[in-house]
Short mmCIF file of N, CA and C in Angstrom, two decimals:
data_model
loop_
_atom_site.label_atom_id
_atom_site.label_comp_id
_atom_site.label_asym_id
_atom_site.label_seq_id
_atom_site.Cartn_x
_atom_site.Cartn_y
_atom_site.Cartn_z
N MET A 1 3.11 -84.53 -24.29
CA MET A 1 3.35 -83.20 -23.77
C MET A 1 2.23 -82.84 -22.80
N SER A 2 2.60 -82.31 -21.69
CA SER A 2 1.63 -81.92 -20.68
C SER A 2 0.82 -80.72 -21.15
N SER A 3 -0.46 -80.68 -20.78
CA SER A 3 -1.29 -79.54 -21.15
C SER A 3 -0.85 -78.28 -20.41
N ASP A 4 -0.03 -78.44 -19.36
CA ASP A 4 0.49 -77.30 -18.62
C ASP A 4 1.77 -76.75 -19.23
N ALA A 5 2.28 -77.39 -20.26
CA ALA A 5 3.53 -76.94 -20.90
C ALA A 5 3.31 -75.58 -21.55
N PRO A 6 4.32 -74.72 -21.51
CA PRO A 6 4.17 -73.40 -22.15
C PRO A 6 4.03 -73.53 -23.66
N LYS A 7 3.25 -72.64 -24.25
CA LYS A 7 3.07 -72.62 -25.70
C LYS A 7 4.32 -72.04 -26.35
N PRO A 8 4.74 -72.59 -27.49
CA PRO A 8 5.93 -72.04 -28.16
C PRO A 8 5.60 -70.68 -28.78
N ILE A 9 6.29 -69.65 -28.33
CA ILE A 9 6.14 -68.30 -28.86
C ILE A 9 7.44 -67.97 -29.60
N LEU A 10 7.33 -67.70 -30.89
CA LEU A 10 8.51 -67.42 -31.71
C LEU A 10 8.38 -66.04 -32.35
N LYS A 11 9.50 -65.49 -32.78
CA LYS A 11 9.54 -64.14 -33.37
C LYS A 11 9.45 -64.24 -34.89
N PHE A 12 8.63 -63.33 -35.48
CA PHE A 12 8.40 -63.27 -36.91
C PHE A 12 8.53 -61.85 -37.42
N LYS A 13 8.91 -61.72 -38.69
CA LYS A 13 9.01 -60.41 -39.34
C LYS A 13 7.73 -60.16 -40.12
N ILE A 14 7.12 -58.97 -39.94
CA ILE A 14 5.94 -58.60 -40.71
C ILE A 14 6.39 -58.21 -42.11
N ILE A 15 5.74 -58.77 -43.13
CA ILE A 15 6.05 -58.45 -44.52
C ILE A 15 5.25 -57.20 -44.88
N GLN A 16 5.96 -56.08 -45.08
CA GLN A 16 5.31 -54.80 -45.36
C GLN A 16 6.31 -53.86 -46.01
N ASP A 17 5.79 -52.80 -46.64
CA ASP A 17 6.64 -51.72 -47.11
C ASP A 17 7.00 -50.88 -45.90
N GLY A 18 8.19 -50.35 -45.88
CA GLY A 18 8.59 -49.53 -44.74
C GLY A 18 9.58 -50.25 -43.86
N PRO A 19 9.79 -49.70 -42.67
CA PRO A 19 10.80 -50.28 -41.77
C PRO A 19 10.42 -51.68 -41.29
N ASP A 20 11.45 -52.47 -40.98
CA ASP A 20 11.22 -53.82 -40.46
C ASP A 20 10.49 -53.74 -39.12
N GLU A 21 9.53 -54.63 -38.95
CA GLU A 21 8.77 -54.73 -37.71
C GLU A 21 8.66 -56.20 -37.36
N PHE A 22 8.84 -56.52 -36.08
CA PHE A 22 8.83 -57.91 -35.63
C PHE A 22 7.74 -58.11 -34.59
N VAL A 23 7.13 -59.30 -34.58
CA VAL A 23 6.09 -59.65 -33.61
C VAL A 23 6.35 -61.06 -33.08
N ASP A 24 5.78 -61.36 -31.93
CA ASP A 24 5.81 -62.71 -31.37
C ASP A 24 4.50 -63.39 -31.75
N MET A 25 4.58 -64.66 -32.13
CA MET A 25 3.39 -65.41 -32.50
C MET A 25 3.44 -66.80 -31.87
N GLU A 26 2.29 -67.25 -31.39
CA GLU A 26 2.17 -68.61 -30.86
C GLU A 26 2.09 -69.58 -32.04
N VAL A 27 2.97 -70.57 -32.03
CA VAL A 27 3.02 -71.57 -33.10
C VAL A 27 2.41 -72.87 -32.58
N LYS A 28 1.43 -73.40 -33.33
CA LYS A 28 0.80 -74.66 -32.94
C LYS A 28 1.56 -75.85 -33.51
N ASP A 29 2.08 -75.69 -34.72
CA ASP A 29 2.79 -76.78 -35.39
C ASP A 29 3.76 -76.16 -36.39
N PHE A 30 4.98 -76.67 -36.45
CA PHE A 30 5.95 -76.16 -37.43
C PHE A 30 6.98 -77.23 -37.73
N GLN A 31 7.21 -77.44 -39.03
CA GLN A 31 8.26 -78.34 -39.49
C GLN A 31 9.17 -77.54 -40.40
N PHE A 32 10.45 -77.48 -40.06
CA PHE A 32 11.42 -76.70 -40.82
C PHE A 32 11.35 -77.05 -42.30
N LYS A 33 11.29 -76.04 -43.14
CA LYS A 33 11.21 -76.11 -44.61
C LYS A 33 9.85 -76.55 -45.14
N LYS A 34 8.95 -77.06 -44.29
CA LYS A 34 7.64 -77.50 -44.76
C LYS A 34 6.55 -76.47 -44.45
N GLY A 35 6.53 -75.94 -43.23
CA GLY A 35 5.51 -74.97 -42.84
C GLY A 35 4.83 -75.38 -41.56
N GLY A 36 3.64 -74.81 -41.32
CA GLY A 36 2.92 -75.12 -40.10
C GLY A 36 1.70 -74.25 -39.91
N THR A 37 1.24 -74.18 -38.65
CA THR A 37 0.08 -73.37 -38.29
C THR A 37 0.39 -72.61 -37.01
N GLY A 38 -0.31 -71.49 -36.84
CA GLY A 38 -0.12 -70.68 -35.64
C GLY A 38 -1.34 -69.82 -35.39
N ILE A 39 -1.24 -68.95 -34.39
CA ILE A 39 -2.32 -68.04 -34.02
C ILE A 39 -1.86 -66.62 -34.34
N CYS A 40 -2.63 -65.91 -35.16
CA CYS A 40 -2.27 -64.57 -35.62
C CYS A 40 -2.12 -63.62 -34.43
N PRO A 41 -0.99 -62.89 -34.38
CA PRO A 41 -0.79 -61.94 -33.29
C PRO A 41 -1.65 -60.68 -33.43
N LYS A 42 -2.25 -60.47 -34.60
CA LYS A 42 -3.07 -59.28 -34.85
C LYS A 42 -4.54 -59.51 -34.53
N CYS A 43 -5.11 -60.62 -35.04
CA CYS A 43 -6.56 -60.83 -34.89
C CYS A 43 -6.93 -62.11 -34.14
N GLY A 44 -5.97 -63.00 -33.90
CA GLY A 44 -6.26 -64.26 -33.21
C GLY A 44 -6.72 -65.37 -34.13
N GLY A 45 -6.79 -65.10 -35.44
CA GLY A 45 -7.19 -66.12 -36.41
C GLY A 45 -6.07 -67.12 -36.64
N GLU A 46 -6.35 -68.10 -37.48
CA GLU A 46 -5.34 -69.12 -37.76
C GLU A 46 -4.41 -68.67 -38.88
N THR A 47 -3.12 -68.87 -38.67
CA THR A 47 -2.13 -68.60 -39.71
C THR A 47 -1.64 -69.93 -40.25
N LYS A 48 -1.34 -69.94 -41.54
CA LYS A 48 -0.78 -71.13 -42.18
C LYS A 48 0.49 -70.74 -42.89
N ALA A 49 1.45 -71.66 -42.88
CA ALA A 49 2.74 -71.39 -43.51
C ALA A 49 3.06 -72.42 -44.56
N VAL A 50 3.72 -71.94 -45.61
CA VAL A 50 4.39 -72.79 -46.58
C VAL A 50 5.84 -72.36 -46.51
N GLY A 51 6.69 -73.26 -46.07
CA GLY A 51 8.08 -72.88 -45.80
C GLY A 51 8.12 -71.90 -44.65
N HIS A 52 8.67 -70.71 -44.90
CA HIS A 52 8.75 -69.68 -43.85
C HIS A 52 7.80 -68.52 -44.12
N ASP A 53 6.90 -68.65 -45.10
CA ASP A 53 5.95 -67.59 -45.44
C ASP A 53 4.60 -67.90 -44.81
N TRP A 54 4.18 -67.06 -43.86
CA TRP A 54 2.96 -67.25 -43.10
C TRP A 54 1.91 -66.24 -43.52
N THR A 55 0.64 -66.67 -43.59
CA THR A 55 -0.47 -65.78 -43.91
C THR A 55 -1.64 -66.10 -42.99
N CYS A 56 -2.24 -65.04 -42.42
CA CYS A 56 -3.43 -65.22 -41.59
C CYS A 56 -4.63 -65.42 -42.50
N GLU A 57 -5.43 -66.44 -42.23
CA GLU A 57 -6.61 -66.72 -43.04
C GLU A 57 -7.73 -65.73 -42.77
N SER A 58 -7.68 -65.01 -41.64
CA SER A 58 -8.75 -64.06 -41.29
C SER A 58 -8.45 -62.64 -41.75
N CYS A 59 -7.30 -62.09 -41.34
CA CYS A 59 -7.01 -60.67 -41.62
C CYS A 59 -5.99 -60.47 -42.73
N GLY A 60 -5.35 -61.53 -43.21
CA GLY A 60 -4.41 -61.42 -44.32
C GLY A 60 -3.01 -60.98 -43.93
N LEU A 61 -2.71 -60.86 -42.63
CA LEU A 61 -1.37 -60.48 -42.19
C LEU A 61 -0.35 -61.45 -42.75
N LYS A 62 0.74 -60.92 -43.30
CA LYS A 62 1.80 -61.76 -43.87
C LYS A 62 3.05 -61.63 -43.01
N LEU A 63 3.61 -62.80 -42.67
CA LEU A 63 4.79 -62.86 -41.82
C LEU A 63 5.84 -63.75 -42.46
N ASN A 64 7.08 -63.59 -42.00
CA ASN A 64 8.17 -64.46 -42.43
C ASN A 64 8.92 -64.91 -41.19
N GLY A 65 9.18 -66.19 -41.11
CA GLY A 65 9.92 -66.68 -39.95
C GLY A 65 9.63 -68.13 -39.68
N PRO A 66 9.97 -68.61 -38.55
CA PRO A 66 10.47 -67.86 -37.39
C PRO A 66 11.90 -67.37 -37.58
N ILE A 67 12.20 -66.28 -36.91
CA ILE A 67 13.52 -65.68 -36.91
C ILE A 67 14.28 -66.28 -35.74
N PHE A 68 15.40 -66.92 -36.00
CA PHE A 68 16.17 -67.56 -34.93
C PHE A 68 17.33 -66.72 -34.53
#
């Protein structure tokens, strides 16, 4: 893959009480049903996923997705 290739930006649902809220997040690696890593849209820290449940290691933001 070329270093000039666009980064994959996917849509995720924020896990919270209250109305549904969605954000875009840059995904570095993702394997369907296994998980992956990404860059937190809130603080820029690293997010890790198990399945479709993502958690930021820095700020604790919880996401679900990607939403297709």
